Amino acid sequence: MKLKPIASTGAHKSPAVPEAPTFVEAGFPDLIVTSWSLWAVPTGTPAPIKDKLRAATERALKAPDVIESMQLGGFEPGSMSVADADSFIRAEYKRWGEVIRAAGIKLQ
């Protein structure tokens, strides 16, 4: 039996399943959920070290074998500035905090 995707949760169509609409396109404008990961360093880490880590990561994310491996797994490589990452994390914290509170989810 083969699986047929009904939609993808990203803001844009997924290259892994280009035939599937996004949930936004399917009529669910607030259903955008992505998986993401990033490097985190302790507060107070000097900017030159953060910049070096970011530059090395960006170089790796441009390597054809890394891109291919990520895309095969359904991931889209990308990067953002430290300031943009900070804003993104704050927005995700707020968004998912609201979902957790609305759902009544409690720590067990």
mmCIF file of C-alpha atoms in Angstrom, residues 19-102:
data_model
loop_
_atom_site.group_PDB
_atom_site.id
_atom_site.type_symbol
_atom_site.label_atom_id
_atom_site.label_comp_id
_atom_site.label_asym_id
_atom_site.label_seq_id
_atom_site.Cartn_x
_atom_site.Cartn_y
_atom_site.Cartn_z
ATOM 1 C CA GLU A 19 2.023 17.330 -5.691
ATOM 2 C CA ALA A 20 0.584 17.931 -2.216
ATOM 3 C CA PRO A 21 -0.911 21.326 -1.373
ATOM 4 C CA THR A 22 0.023 23.052 1.850
ATOM 5 C CA PHE A 23 -2.612 23.079 4.568
ATOM 6 C CA VAL A 24 -2.895 26.830 3.956
ATOM 7 C CA GLU A 25 -3.765 26.116 0.308
ATOM 8 C CA ALA A 26 -6.223 23.447 1.504
ATOM 9 C CA GLY A 27 -8.160 26.028 3.517
ATOM 10 C CA PHE A 28 -6.447 26.014 6.918
ATOM 11 C CA PRO A 29 -4.676 29.404 7.008
ATOM 12 C CA ASP A 30 -3.300 29.033 10.537
ATOM 13 C CA LEU A 31 -1.914 25.524 10.117
ATOM 14 C CA ILE A 32 1.763 26.125 9.483
ATOM 15 C CA VAL A 33 4.014 23.820 11.449
ATOM 16 C CA THR A 34 7.639 23.258 10.614
ATOM 17 C CA SER A 35 10.471 21.357 12.165
ATOM 18 C CA TRP A 36 13.559 23.394 12.791
ATOM 19 C CA SER A 37 16.845 23.134 14.561
ATOM 20 C CA LEU A 38 19.565 25.608 15.326
ATOM 21 C CA TRP A 39 22.759 26.001 17.231
ATOM 22 C CA ALA A 40 22.461 27.421 20.730
ATOM 23 C CA VAL A 41 25.302 28.824 22.766
ATOM 24 C CA PRO A 42 25.409 30.067 26.345
ATOM 25 C CA THR A 43 24.417 33.657 27.069
ATOM 26 C CA GLY A 44 27.498 35.823 26.941
ATOM 27 C CA THR A 45 29.221 33.888 24.160
ATOM 28 C CA PRO A 46 31.339 36.457 22.315
ATOM 29 C CA ALA A 47 29.964 37.646 18.969
ATOM 30 C CA PRO A 48 33.064 36.521 17.013
ATOM 31 C CA ILE A 49 32.476 32.942 18.160
ATOM 32 C CA LYS A 50 28.794 33.121 17.181
ATOM 33 C CA ASP A 51 29.786 34.569 13.803
ATOM 34 C CA LYS A 52 32.349 31.788 13.246
ATOM 35 C CA LEU A 53 29.781 29.089 14.068
ATOM 36 C CA ARG A 54 27.211 30.716 11.789
ATOM 37 C CA ALA A 55 29.688 31.022 8.892
ATOM 38 C CA ALA A 56 30.736 27.373 9.216
ATOM 39 C CA THR A 57 27.100 26.266 9.326
ATOM 40 C CA GLU A 58 26.233 28.319 6.248
ATOM 41 C CA ARG A 59 29.189 26.786 4.364
ATOM 42 C CA ALA A 60 28.028 23.295 5.315
ATOM 43 C CA LEU A 61 24.456 24.043 4.259
ATOM 44 C CA LYS A 62 25.711 24.942 0.772
ATOM 45 C CA ALA A 63 27.499 21.618 0.269
ATOM 46 C CA PRO A 64 25.686 19.511 -2.346
ATOM 47 C CA ASP A 65 25.856 16.318 -0.259
ATOM 48 C CA VAL A 66 24.412 18.095 2.783
ATOM 49 C CA ILE A 67 21.635 19.661 0.720
ATOM 50 C CA GLU A 68 20.789 16.323 -0.890
ATOM 51 C CA SER A 69 20.753 14.488 2.428
ATOM 52 C CA MET A 70 18.526 17.102 4.048
ATOM 53 C CA GLN A 71 16.108 17.206 1.115
ATOM 54 C CA LEU A 72 15.838 13.408 1.067
ATOM 55 C CA GLY A 73 14.724 13.680 4.679
ATOM 56 C CA GLY A 74 12.129 16.319 3.791
ATOM 57 C CA PHE A 75 14.128 19.220 5.229
ATOM 58 C CA GLU A 76 14.872 22.517 3.567
ATOM 59 C CA PRO A 77 18.279 23.882 4.551
ATOM 60 C CA GLY A 78 18.438 27.524 5.482
ATOM 61 C CA SER A 79 19.944 30.004 7.882
ATOM 62 C CA MET A 80 19.136 33.284 9.550
ATOM 63 C CA SER A 81 20.981 35.997 11.407
ATOM 64 C CA VAL A 82 21.393 35.770 15.170
ATOM 65 C CA ALA A 83 18.876 38.618 15.590
ATOM 66 C CA ASP A 84 16.369 36.878 13.294
ATOM 67 C CA ALA A 85 16.879 33.594 15.167
ATOM 68 C CA ASP A 86 16.226 35.361 18.478
ATOM 69 C CA SER A 87 12.994 36.876 17.097
ATOM 70 C CA PHE A 88 11.946 33.521 15.620
ATOM 71 C CA ILE A 89 12.474 31.699 18.916
ATOM 72 C CA ARG A 90 10.474 34.343 20.825
ATOM 73 C CA ALA A 91 7.614 34.040 18.309
ATOM 74 C CA GLU A 92 7.634 30.217 18.488
ATOM 75 C CA TYR A 93 7.701 30.323 22.300
ATOM 76 C CA LYS A 94 4.673 32.640 22.318
ATOM 77 C CA ARG A 95 2.793 30.663 19.636
ATOM 78 C CA TRP A 96 3.266 27.225 21.154
ATOM 79 C CA GLY A 97 2.766 28.529 24.693
ATOM 80 C CA GLU A 98 -0.692 29.697 23.626
ATOM 81 C CA VAL A 99 -1.424 26.293 22.077
ATOM 82 C CA ILE A 100 -0.282 24.486 25.241
ATOM 83 C CA ARG A 101 -2.363 26.719 27.518
ATOM 84 C CA ALA A 102 -5.450 26.482 25.275
#
